[in-house]
Tab-separated table of C-alpha atoms in Angstrom:
chain	number	residue	atom	x	y	z
A	1	ILE	CA	-84.312	11.294	36.230
A	2	GLU	CA	-86.304	9.052	38.198
A	3	GLU	CA	-83.274	7.386	39.442
A	4	GLU	CA	-81.939	10.547	40.718
A	5	ASN	CA	-85.258	11.501	41.886
A	6	LEU	CA	-84.806	15.500	40.170
A	7	THR	CA	-87.756	16.835	39.611
A	8	PRO	CA	-88.454	18.658	35.986
A	9	ILE	CA	-89.785	22.478	35.569
A	10	THR	CA	-91.094	24.529	33.280
A	11	PHE	CA	-89.382	27.461	32.115
A	12	ASP	CA	-92.091	29.763	33.608
A	13	GLN	CA	-91.467	28.137	36.963
A	14	LEU	CA	-87.416	28.771	37.162
A	15	ILE	CA	-88.081	32.505	36.067
A	16	HIS	CA	-90.745	32.953	38.601
A	17	HIS	CA	-88.189	31.499	41.224
A	18	LEU	CA	-86.026	34.121	40.033
A	19	ARG	CA	-87.953	36.897	40.061
A	20	THR	CA	-89.387	36.501	43.318
A	21	GLY	CA	-87.412	33.762	45.734
A	22	SER	CA	-90.532	31.577	45.249
A	23	SER	CA	-89.869	27.741	46.272
A	24	LEU	CA	-89.085	24.918	43.741
A	25	PRO	CA	-89.383	21.360	43.906
A	26	PRO	CA	-86.592	19.157	45.268
A	27	LYS	CA	-83.639	18.708	43.021
A	28	PRO	CA	-85.059	20.702	40.499
A	29	VAL	CA	-83.920	20.714	36.231
A	30	LEU	CA	-85.181	22.241	33.290
A	31	LEU	CA	-84.792	20.310	30.241
A	32	THR	CA	-84.208	21.673	27.088
A	33	PHE	CA	-83.717	21.192	23.201
A	34	ASP	CA	-82.191	23.262	20.365
A	35	ASP	CA	-82.364	23.348	17.049
A	36	GLY	CA	-86.100	21.401	16.210
A	37	TYR	CA	-84.686	18.443	14.676
A	38	GLU	CA	-87.308	15.658	13.720
A	39	GLY	CA	-86.238	13.240	16.276
A	40	HIS	CA	-87.333	15.794	18.949
A	41	TYR	CA	-91.269	15.522	18.011
A	42	THR	CA	-91.114	11.528	16.803
A	43	HIS	CA	-88.703	10.430	20.377
A	44	VAL	CA	-88.474	13.118	22.933
A	45	TYR	CA	-91.901	14.537	22.727
A	46	PRO	CA	-93.305	11.397	23.293
A	47	LEU	CA	-91.184	10.415	26.434
A	48	LEU	CA	-92.185	13.714	27.652
A	49	LYS	CA	-95.625	12.884	27.843
A	50	GLU	CA	-95.106	9.289	28.790
A	51	TYR	CA	-93.407	10.736	31.856
A	52	GLN	CA	-95.485	13.641	32.476
A	53	TYR	CA	-92.255	16.277	32.191
A	54	PRO	CA	-92.286	19.915	30.915
A	55	ALA	CA	-89.466	21.166	28.699
A	56	VAL	CA	-88.226	23.817	26.530
A	57	PHE	CA	-87.751	23.615	22.469
A	58	SER	CA	-85.991	26.444	21.235
A	59	LEU	CA	-87.117	26.662	17.658
A	60	PHE	CA	-85.518	29.327	14.461
A	61	SER	CA	-88.133	30.057	12.112
A	62	GLY	CA	-86.178	29.439	8.737
A	63	LYS	CA	-85.520	26.050	9.196
A	64	MET	CA	-89.098	25.761	9.418
A	65	ASP	CA	-90.208	27.979	6.252
A	66	GLY	CA	-87.553	26.042	3.931
A	67	GLU	CA	-85.021	29.044	4.188
A	68	ILE	CA	-82.177	27.157	6.079
A	69	ALA	CA	-81.687	23.420	5.265
A	70	GLY	CA	-80.543	20.997	8.053
A	71	ARG	CA	-79.951	17.578	8.959
A	72	SER	CA	-83.823	17.220	9.942
A	73	THR	CA	-86.836	19.498	11.286
A	74	VAL	CA	-90.028	19.777	13.081
A	75	THR	CA	-92.589	21.192	11.037
A	76	TRP	CA	-95.160	23.998	11.611
A	77	GLU	CA	-98.187	21.116	11.999
A	78	GLN	CA	-95.522	19.357	14.731
A	79	ALA	CA	-94.759	22.815	16.471
A	80	GLN	CA	-97.951	23.742	16.643
A	81	GLU	CA	-98.739	20.399	18.171
A	82	MET	CA	-96.327	20.285	21.094
A	83	ALA	CA	-96.682	24.161	21.401
A	84	ALA	CA	-100.638	23.439	22.411
A	85	ASP	CA	-99.293	20.956	25.196
A	86	PRO	CA	-99.208	22.589	28.483
A	87	LEU	CA	-95.910	20.661	28.749
A	88	ILE	CA	-94.086	22.245	26.291
A	89	THR	CA	-92.595	25.903	26.261
A	90	ILE	CA	-91.471	27.347	22.916
A	91	ALA	CA	-88.274	29.154	22.815
A	92	SER	CA	-87.286	31.153	19.411
A	93	HIS	CA	-83.637	30.707	18.743
A	94	SER	CA	-83.287	33.115	15.869
A	95	VAL	CA	-84.396	33.117	12.443
A	96	THR	CA	-81.125	31.665	10.459
A	97	HIS	CA	-79.372	30.330	13.592
A	98	PRO	CA	-76.192	32.434	12.445
A	99	PRO	CA	-72.817	31.429	13.927
A	100	ASP	CA	-72.597	34.096	16.603
A	101	LEU	CA	-74.768	36.974	16.667
A	102	ARG	CA	-72.143	39.011	18.094
A	103	GLU	CA	-70.483	39.356	14.542
A	104	LEU	CA	-73.912	40.634	13.014
A	105	GLU	CA	-74.590	44.184	12.118
A	106	ASP	CA	-77.450	46.207	14.089
A	107	GLU	CA	-79.860	45.764	11.723
A	108	ASP	CA	-79.443	41.721	11.027
A	109	LEU	CA	-79.187	41.066	14.396
A	110	ARG	CA	-82.319	43.067	15.007
A	111	ARG	CA	-83.906	40.648	12.316
A	112	GLU	CA	-83.090	37.938	13.956
A	113	VAL	CA	-84.099	38.256	17.200
A	114	VAL	CA	-87.365	40.113	16.355
A	115	ASP	CA	-88.361	38.558	13.285
A	116	SER	CA	-88.191	35.288	14.679
A	117	LYS	CA	-90.295	36.082	17.804
A	118	ALA	CA	-93.106	37.925	15.364
A	119	ARG	CA	-92.873	34.533	12.671
A	120	LEU	CA	-93.425	31.859	15.603
A	121	GLU	CA	-95.953	33.896	17.383
A	122	GLU	CA	-98.128	34.439	13.919
A	123	LYS	CA	-97.799	30.534	13.070
A	124	LEU	CA	-98.043	29.002	16.788
A	125	GLY	CA	-100.507	31.347	18.475
A	126	ILE	CA	-98.821	31.755	21.726
A	127	PRO	CA	-96.834	34.316	22.973
A	128	ILE	CA	-92.932	33.668	22.749
A	129	ARG	CA	-91.155	34.937	25.984
A	130	TYR	CA	-88.031	33.320	25.667
A	131	PHE	CA	-85.056	33.337	23.733
A	132	THR	CA	-82.395	30.624	23.338
A	133	TYR	CA	-78.760	32.582	21.966
A	134	PRO	CA	-77.401	29.869	19.001
A	135	ALA	CA	-74.184	28.369	19.876
A	136	GLY	CA	-74.727	30.245	23.325
A	137	TYR	CA	-72.955	33.390	22.044
A	138	TYR	CA	-73.847	36.529	23.184
A	139	ASP	CA	-72.593	39.670	24.712
A	140	GLU	CA	-73.959	43.392	26.036
A	141	ARG	CA	-75.337	44.502	22.914
A	142	VAL	CA	-76.866	41.363	21.613
A	143	ALA	CA	-78.314	40.923	25.230
A	144	GLU	CA	-79.909	44.825	24.862
A	145	ALA	CA	-81.381	43.711	21.595
A	146	VAL	CA	-82.891	40.567	22.641
A	147	GLU	CA	-84.330	42.639	26.005
A	148	ALA	CA	-85.466	45.519	23.684
A	149	ALA	CA	-87.468	43.015	21.389
A	150	GLY	CA	-89.455	42.004	24.618
A	151	TYR	CA	-87.995	38.802	25.687
A	152	GLU	CA	-87.810	38.104	29.208
A	153	ALA	CA	-85.280	35.820	29.707
A	154	ALA	CA	-82.148	33.847	27.652
A	155	LEU	CA	-80.448	30.805	27.569
A	156	THR	CA	-76.914	30.479	26.972
A	157	MET	CA	-74.260	27.665	26.701
A	158	SER	CA	-70.572	27.288	27.049
A	159	ASN	CA	-68.268	24.373	26.211
A	160	ASN	CA	-65.933	26.192	28.477
A	161	ASP	CA	-67.578	27.510	31.497
A	162	GLU	CA	-71.106	26.309	32.704
A	163	TRP	CA	-72.685	27.081	35.302
A	164	PHE	CA	-76.354	26.745	37.158
A	165	ALA	CA	-79.033	29.022	36.722
A	166	GLY	CA	-79.022	30.366	40.141
A	167	GLU	CA	-75.784	31.791	39.663
A	168	SER	CA	-76.220	33.337	36.604
A	169	GLU	CA	-75.821	37.272	36.293
A	170	SER	CA	-78.919	38.166	34.875
A	171	LEU	CA	-82.356	36.784	33.440
A	172	LEU	CA	-81.080	37.325	29.892
A	173	GLU	CA	-77.589	34.915	30.296
A	174	LEU	CA	-79.061	31.941	32.066
A	175	GLY	CA	-76.473	28.979	32.288
A	176	ARG	CA	-77.424	25.455	30.882
A	177	PHE	CA	-75.522	22.484	31.112
A	178	GLY	CA	-74.423	20.230	28.223
A	179	GLN	CA	-75.855	16.613	28.074
A	180	SER	CA	-72.178	15.374	28.639
A	181	ARG	CA	-72.099	16.782	32.430
A	182	LEU	CA	-74.995	15.648	33.872
A	183	GLU	CA	-74.180	12.636	35.581
A	184	ALA	CA	-71.519	15.042	37.439
A	185	VAL	CA	-73.757	18.118	38.174
A	186	ILE	CA	-77.143	15.672	39.307
A	187	PRO	CA	-75.652	15.573	42.826
A	188	ASP	CA	-75.874	19.219	42.683
A	189	ALA	CA	-79.128	20.064	41.637
A	190	TRP	CA	-81.066	21.472	44.566
A	191	GLU	CA	-84.015	23.999	44.640
A	192	GLY	CA	-81.627	26.845	45.978
A	193	LEU	CA	-81.607	29.482	48.084
A	194	ALA	CA	-85.217	31.572	46.404
A	195	LEU	CA	-82.649	34.215	44.925
A	196	PRO	CA	-84.804	36.737	42.991
A	197	PHE	CA	-82.262	38.849	41.546
A	198	ALA	CA	-82.087	42.160	42.525
A	199	THR	CA	-79.641	45.233	42.403
A	200	GLU	CA	-76.156	45.673	44.621
A	201	ASP	CA	-78.212	48.382	46.598
A	202	THR	CA	-81.087	46.221	47.469
A	203	PHE	CA	-82.082	44.597	50.331
A	204	ASP	CA	-84.517	42.629	51.586
A	205	PHE	CA	-84.975	42.508	55.556
A	206	VAL	CA	-88.540	40.860	55.343
A	207	SER	CA	-88.497	37.427	53.820
A	208	PRO	CA	-88.985	34.301	55.877
A	209	ILE	CA	-86.054	32.906	57.517
A	210	ARG	CA	-85.179	29.619	55.720
A	211	VAL	CA	-82.569	26.953	57.266
A	212	MET	CA	-80.381	24.565	54.955
A	213	ASP	CA	-79.001	22.378	57.766
A	214	ARG	CA	-76.288	20.273	55.151
A	215	LEU	CA	-75.801	21.109	51.571
A	216	GLU	CA	-73.318	18.817	50.056
A	217	THR	CA	-70.344	20.328	47.724
A	218	GLU	CA	-67.254	18.947	46.420
A	219	GLU	CA	-65.285	20.741	48.638
A	220	VAL	CA	-67.280	20.582	52.164
A	221	PRO	CA	-70.754	20.223	53.436
A	222	LEU	CA	-72.195	24.071	54.119
A	223	ALA	CA	-74.504	24.584	56.857
A	224	PHE	CA	-76.378	28.335	56.405
A	225	ILE	CA	-79.746	30.451	57.232
A	226	THR	CA	-81.070	32.964	54.973
A	227	GLY	CA	-83.803	35.633	55.358
A	228	GLY	CA	-85.024	37.904	58.355
A	229	ARG	CA	-83.407	41.298	59.720
A	230	PRO	CA	-79.508	41.361	60.390
A	231	VAL	CA	-78.661	42.523	64.162
A	232	THR	CA	-75.809	41.719	66.411
A	233	VAL	CA	-75.218	41.131	70.180
A	234	HIS	CA	-72.459	42.062	71.791
A	235	ALA	CA	-73.161	39.764	75.610
A	236	ASP	CA	-71.551	40.995	78.906
A	237	SER	CA	-69.558	37.678	79.100
A	238	ARG	CA	-68.738	34.711	77.053
A	239	TYR	CA	-71.746	31.887	76.813
A	240	GLN	CA	-72.596	29.180	74.106
A	241	LEU	CA	-74.341	30.600	70.921
A	242	VAL	CA	-77.430	29.123	71.822
A	243	ASP	CA	-77.490	30.301	75.404
A	244	ILE	CA	-77.187	34.008	74.366
A	245	LEU	CA	-80.033	33.353	71.317
A	246	ALA	CA	-81.954	32.331	73.959
A	247	ARG	CA	-81.970	35.821	75.355
A	248	THR	CA	-83.355	37.294	72.116
A	249	ASN	CA	-86.035	37.537	70.135
A	250	ALA	CA	-84.281	36.582	67.117
A	251	ILE	CA	-84.124	33.044	66.221
A	252	ALA	CA	-81.084	32.128	64.065
A	253	ALA	CA	-77.610	33.008	65.002
A	254	VAL	CA	-73.804	32.520	63.830
A	255	ASP	CA	-70.627	33.525	66.115
A	256	GLY	CA	-69.378	37.011	65.343
A	257	GLY	CA	-66.573	39.050	65.299
A	258	PHE	CA	-63.169	38.322	67.059
A	259	PHE	CA	-62.679	38.889	70.845
A	260	SER	CA	-59.703	39.002	73.524
A	261	LEU	CA	-58.422	35.463	74.570
A	262	LYS	CA	-56.895	37.041	77.930
A	263	TYR	CA	-59.438	36.382	80.357
A	264	LEU	CA	-61.919	33.614	79.810
A	265	ASP	CA	-65.137	35.199	80.668
A	266	SER	CA	-63.657	38.500	78.829
A	267	ASN	CA	-66.405	40.301	76.363
A	268	VAL	CA	-63.586	42.476	74.993
A	269	MET	CA	-63.502	42.955	71.115
A	270	ILE	CA	-60.938	42.981	68.619
A	271	GLY	CA	-61.889	46.210	67.036
A	272	PRO	CA	-64.592	48.654	67.556
A	273	VAL	CA	-68.005	47.223	68.511
A	274	LEU	CA	-71.876	48.898	68.156
A	275	SER	CA	-74.854	46.417	69.258
A	276	GLN	CA	-78.612	47.156	69.573
A	277	ALA	CA	-78.247	44.202	72.537
A	278	THR	CA	-76.496	47.381	74.900
A	279	GLN	CA	-77.107	50.220	72.084
A	280	THR	CA	-73.503	51.413	73.551
A	281	PHE	CA	-70.389	52.366	70.937
A	282	VAL	CA	-67.373	50.476	72.613
A	283	PRO	CA	-64.381	51.686	70.721
A	284	GLY	CA	-61.426	49.186	69.809
A	285	ASN	CA	-57.574	49.031	71.470
A	286	VAL	CA	-56.134	52.170	69.683
A	287	THR	CA	-52.732	50.131	69.703
A	288	GLU	CA	-54.337	46.782	68.018
A	289	ASN	CA	-56.649	48.717	65.618
A	290	PRO	CA	-54.074	49.763	62.885
A	291	LEU	CA	-53.320	46.255	62.517
A	292	LEU	CA	-57.185	45.512	61.695
A	293	ASN	CA	-56.983	48.034	58.779
A	294	GLY	CA	-58.815	47.165	55.560
A	295	ARG	CA	-60.123	44.332	57.163
A	296	PRO	CA	-64.525	44.372	56.604
A	297	LEU	CA	-65.847	46.783	59.046
A	298	ALA	CA	-69.865	45.606	58.930
A	299	LEU	CA	-72.257	48.082	59.498
A	300	ILE	CA	-75.934	47.421	59.665
A	301	GLY	CA	-78.925	49.978	59.587
A	302	PRO	CA	-82.492	49.384	59.675
A	303	THR	CA	-83.035	48.961	55.813
A	304	GLU	CA	-79.153	48.237	54.845
A	305	VAL	CA	-75.849	46.437	55.206
A	306	LYS	CA	-72.547	47.727	54.247
A	307	PHE	CA	-68.829	45.975	54.273
A	308	VAL	CA	-66.269	48.418	54.231
A	309	PRO	CA	-62.554	48.325	54.706
A	310	PHE	CA	-61.645	49.147	58.513
A	311	GLU	CA	-59.753	52.447	58.975
A	312	ALA	CA	-58.634	53.141	62.365
A	313	THR	CA	-57.693	56.609	62.199
A	314	ALA	CA	-61.802	57.292	61.205
A	315	HIS	CA	-63.764	54.403	62.708
A	316	ASN	CA	-62.885	53.972	66.219
A	317	THR	CA	-65.938	56.592	67.135
A	318	LEU	CA	-69.580	56.153	66.437
A	319	GLN	CA	-69.451	59.251	64.377
A	320	GLY	CA	-66.831	57.633	62.035
A	321	LEU	CA	-69.254	54.663	61.912
A	322	GLN	CA	-72.282	57.271	61.066
A	323	ALA	CA	-69.958	59.115	58.530
A	324	GLU	CA	-69.808	55.534	56.463
A	325	MET	CA	-73.790	55.096	57.579
A	326	LEU	CA	-76.169	57.823	59.398
A	327	GLU	CA	-78.506	55.307	60.993
A	328	VAL	CA	-76.005	52.413	61.495
A	329	THR	CA	-77.251	50.438	64.385
A	330	ASP	CA	-74.508	47.662	64.625
A	331	ALA	CA	-71.005	47.596	63.854
A	332	PHE	CA	-67.894	44.979	64.292
A	333	VAL	CA	-64.572	43.909	62.107
A	334	GLY	CA	-64.926	40.804	60.831
A	335	ALA	CA	-61.714	38.535	59.262
A	336	ALA	CA	-61.648	39.036	55.996
A	337	TRP	CA	-63.991	39.143	52.838
A	338	LEU	CA	-64.893	36.005	51.187
A	339	VAL	CA	-67.159	37.040	48.160
A	340	ARG	CA	-66.986	41.031	47.509
A	341	ASP	CA	-69.113	42.807	45.404
A	342	GLY	CA	-69.839	39.872	43.669
A	343	GLU	CA	-66.597	38.134	42.841
A	344	PRO	CA	-65.274	35.360	45.364
A	345	GLN	CA	-61.874	36.675	46.965
A	346	PRO	CA	-58.166	35.338	45.291
A	347	THR	CA	-55.192	34.488	47.847
A	348	ASP	CA	-53.355	37.778	47.411
A	349	ALA	CA	-56.699	39.316	48.589
A	350	PHE	CA	-56.217	38.105	52.124
A	351	GLY	CA	-53.197	39.545	52.616
A	352	THR	CA	-50.936	37.926	55.856
A	353	LEU	CA	-54.353	36.934	57.527
A	354	PHE	CA	-53.306	33.906	60.013
A	355	ASP	CA	-54.309	30.747	58.937
A	356	PHE	CA	-56.351	31.901	55.935
A	357	ASP	CA	-55.085	29.289	53.832
A	358	ALA	CA	-55.533	26.349	56.449
A	359	TYR	CA	-58.263	24.106	56.751
A	360	ARG	CA	-60.180	25.177	59.529
A	361	HIS	CA	-63.890	24.932	60.469
A	362	ARG	CA	-65.286	28.119	59.551
A	363	ALA	CA	-68.364	30.917	59.931
A	364	PHE	CA	-69.532	33.512	57.702
A	365	TRP	CA	-71.893	35.755	57.209
A	366	GLY	CA	-73.068	38.374	54.147
A	367	ILE	CA	-75.614	38.969	51.612
A	368	ASN	CA	-76.827	36.896	48.729
A	369	ARG	CA	-77.942	38.280	45.324
A	370	ALA	CA	-81.497	38.558	46.277
A	371	GLY	CA	-80.030	41.507	49.185
A	372	GLN	CA	-81.395	39.015	51.562
A	373	PRO	CA	-79.181	38.480	54.940
A	374	VAL	CA	-77.002	35.115	55.333
A	375	VAL	CA	-75.094	33.639	58.276
A	376	GLY	CA	-73.486	29.816	58.284
A	377	VAL	CA	-70.935	27.548	58.722
A	378	THR	CA	-68.756	25.036	57.137
A	379	LYS	CA	-69.837	21.554	58.540
A	380	GLY	CA	-66.280	20.518	57.993
A	381	ARG	CA	-62.601	22.092	57.112
A	382	VAL	CA	-61.682	24.391	54.446
A	383	ASP	CA	-59.538	27.120	53.468
A	384	SER	CA	-60.745	30.755	52.981
A	385	VAL	CA	-60.690	31.228	49.280
A	386	THR	CA	-62.107	28.134	48.341
A	387	LEU	CA	-65.000	28.677	51.061
A	388	GLY	CA	-65.369	32.341	48.924
A	389	GLU	CA	-65.704	30.173	45.951
A	390	LEU	CA	-68.493	28.010	47.620
A	391	LEU	CA	-70.211	30.958	48.852
A	392	TYR	CA	-70.344	32.470	45.224
A	393	GLN	CA	-71.848	29.463	43.901
A	394	ILE	CA	-74.410	29.396	45.711
A	395	GLY	CA	-75.580	33.070	45.638
A	396	LEU	CA	-73.788	35.522	47.663
A	397	ARG	CA	-72.691	39.052	46.928
A	398	ASP	CA	-70.942	39.932	49.749
A	399	ALA	CA	-69.671	37.570	52.711
A	400	ILE	CA	-67.301	37.995	55.059
A	401	MET	CA	-65.254	35.695	57.599
A	402	VAL	CA	-66.142	35.572	60.653
A	403	ASP	CA	-64.608	33.842	64.111
A	404	SER	CA	-63.849	30.464	63.233
A	405	GLY	CA	-61.777	27.709	64.499
A	406	ALA	CA	-63.406	26.694	67.819
A	407	SER	CA	-65.239	29.565	68.149
A	408	THR	CA	-67.325	28.442	64.805
A	409	SER	CA	-71.203	27.961	65.934
A	410	LEU	CA	-74.412	28.123	64.153
A	411	ALA	CA	-78.059	27.971	65.558
A	412	TYR	CA	-81.127	28.102	64.940
A	413	GLN	CA	-84.309	28.187	67.746
A	414	GLU	CA	-82.278	27.398	70.846
A	415	GLU	CA	-80.983	24.569	68.582
A	416	SER	CA	-76.881	24.426	67.656
A	417	LEU	CA	-76.478	22.944	63.818
A	418	VAL	CA	-72.642	22.266	64.708
A	419	ASP	CA	-71.610	18.637	65.697
A	420	TYR	CA	-69.573	19.695	68.764
A	421	THR	CA	-69.439	21.901	71.620
A	422	PRO	CA	-68.252	24.960	70.674
A	423	ARG	CA	-65.855	27.474	72.569
A	424	PRO	CA	-68.079	30.375	74.085
A	425	VAL	CA	-68.606	33.874	72.696
A	426	PRO	CA	-69.378	37.122	73.450
A	427	HIS	CA	-70.509	38.197	69.989
A	428	LEU	CA	-73.229	36.972	67.464
A	429	VAL	CA	-74.594	38.049	64.301
A	430	ALA	CA	-78.475	36.930	64.572
A	431	LEU	CA	-81.819	37.309	62.171
A	432	LEU	CA	-84.865	38.674	63.351
A	433	PRO	CA	-88.136	37.003	61.897
A	434	GLU	CA	-90.311	39.515	60.177
A	435	GLU	CA	-92.816	39.912	62.792
A	436	GLU	CA	-90.049	40.967	65.424
A	437	ALA	CA	-88.171	43.527	63.155
A	438	HIS	CA	-90.358	46.733	63.143
A	439	GLY	CA	-88.453	49.981	64.449
A	440	THR	CA	-85.275	51.058	64.184
A	441	CYS	CA	-83.707	48.651	67.279
A	442	PRO	CA	-86.050	46.081	67.381
A	443	LEU	CA	-83.473	43.518	68.866
A	444	THR	CA	-84.358	42.344	72.226
A	445	PHE	CA	-81.971	41.357	75.064
A	446	GLU	CA	-82.234	39.886	77.822
A	447	GLU	CA	-79.828	40.388	81.090
A	448	ALA	CA	-77.871	37.534	81.906
A	449	PRO	CA	-79.987	34.913	84.567
A	450	THR	CA	-78.228	35.513	88.137
A	451	TYR	CA	-78.165	32.940	90.983
A	452	GLU	CA	-77.852	32.897	94.830
A	453	ASN	CA	-75.500	30.895	96.381
A	454	GLU	CA	-76.522	27.927	97.478
A	455	TRP	CA	-73.599	26.985	99.978
A	456	ASP	CA	-72.598	28.833	103.330
A	457	ALA	CA	-70.309	31.711	102.983
A	458	SER	CA	-69.626	32.516	106.342
A	459	TRP	CA	-66.776	29.743	107.261
């Protein structure tokens, strides 16, 4: 832990982070110890006190009461001493530690989760707020019983499928890693995107804008920016991303939709586009639009974002967009879903999309599980399927690929976050800070600067 500069945190810190998006210290880890072995008191607890590391001990009351025989056990007196220490969190681990809670009848299941909580609270004199599934086994019925018993969160585990706490579907199924995987996963321990759990139709457009300029993953580094309110800019020509951003009251942006390459200064988009910058709807080319059918149409409103399959016959008018989202302020067609409805997209979801499986620099934007907008790029070359898996892992519930390859660009406060000079673009997805995000169309966009000729044109 010291060598890797990890920071042990409390269970309460983790839950507060997942609920509210509060910050965690760098490289946080939650130390957990199951089953209440004697060595947890005689060896582990002294080390925790020496290093001042918080930890969670999951105890099953039947063993300490003598109902269940075990290899060794902490005593009630030892458990009381640990429970009184602010470093230690005690979690319920059932009464008898059955091999699989899923196989129990309803009444037996209720006893395991309710009586263990009551017994621990009686003997230790503290509230027991957390549960740990014996052997990690649970299903929807078991999780509902745990919630009904009054627990706020529950830890699971699996020999076949392990995941970070921030990747968990709910507070009642928080993933853990076994000790055999620790060395492999330590490099990926980080403070996260500050993702409180939210329902799929919840959006948060007032959270602070946060920058992750480089996140190392096994496949490719990522750079992304989260928070704020999403808007788009459809400029009058092509410019470097930072130059367009400088003309707005937004502070972060990624390059946006695809555009025609026929002319160097053209701002003609592929597919229809609506932007707060112009407050003008521009239809797509009627002969090209059918080729876009099924691609994600991004719709942005004052309080929500939708990604729906584009239909050329329905979505090439402002009225067609308003039929999908009445208060739509911005819209454009993306390349493909990378994450859709909380699932990374498989190979067959990309259909005939050109070069989706090629290794290229790629750009993306979407919504994370907290309902916050996220814009970002890869800091190296990667295929689309792998990128979708990475975005799912860092907490995106929906993400689409935007113009990539040579156009891939990301900027924050007029500074480029890519290590090359990207192709100029006419369109971007930007993030407004909370203080600039009031009203239906809060984006401001200055006209391009004009310059007087400095040469003699009379010749």
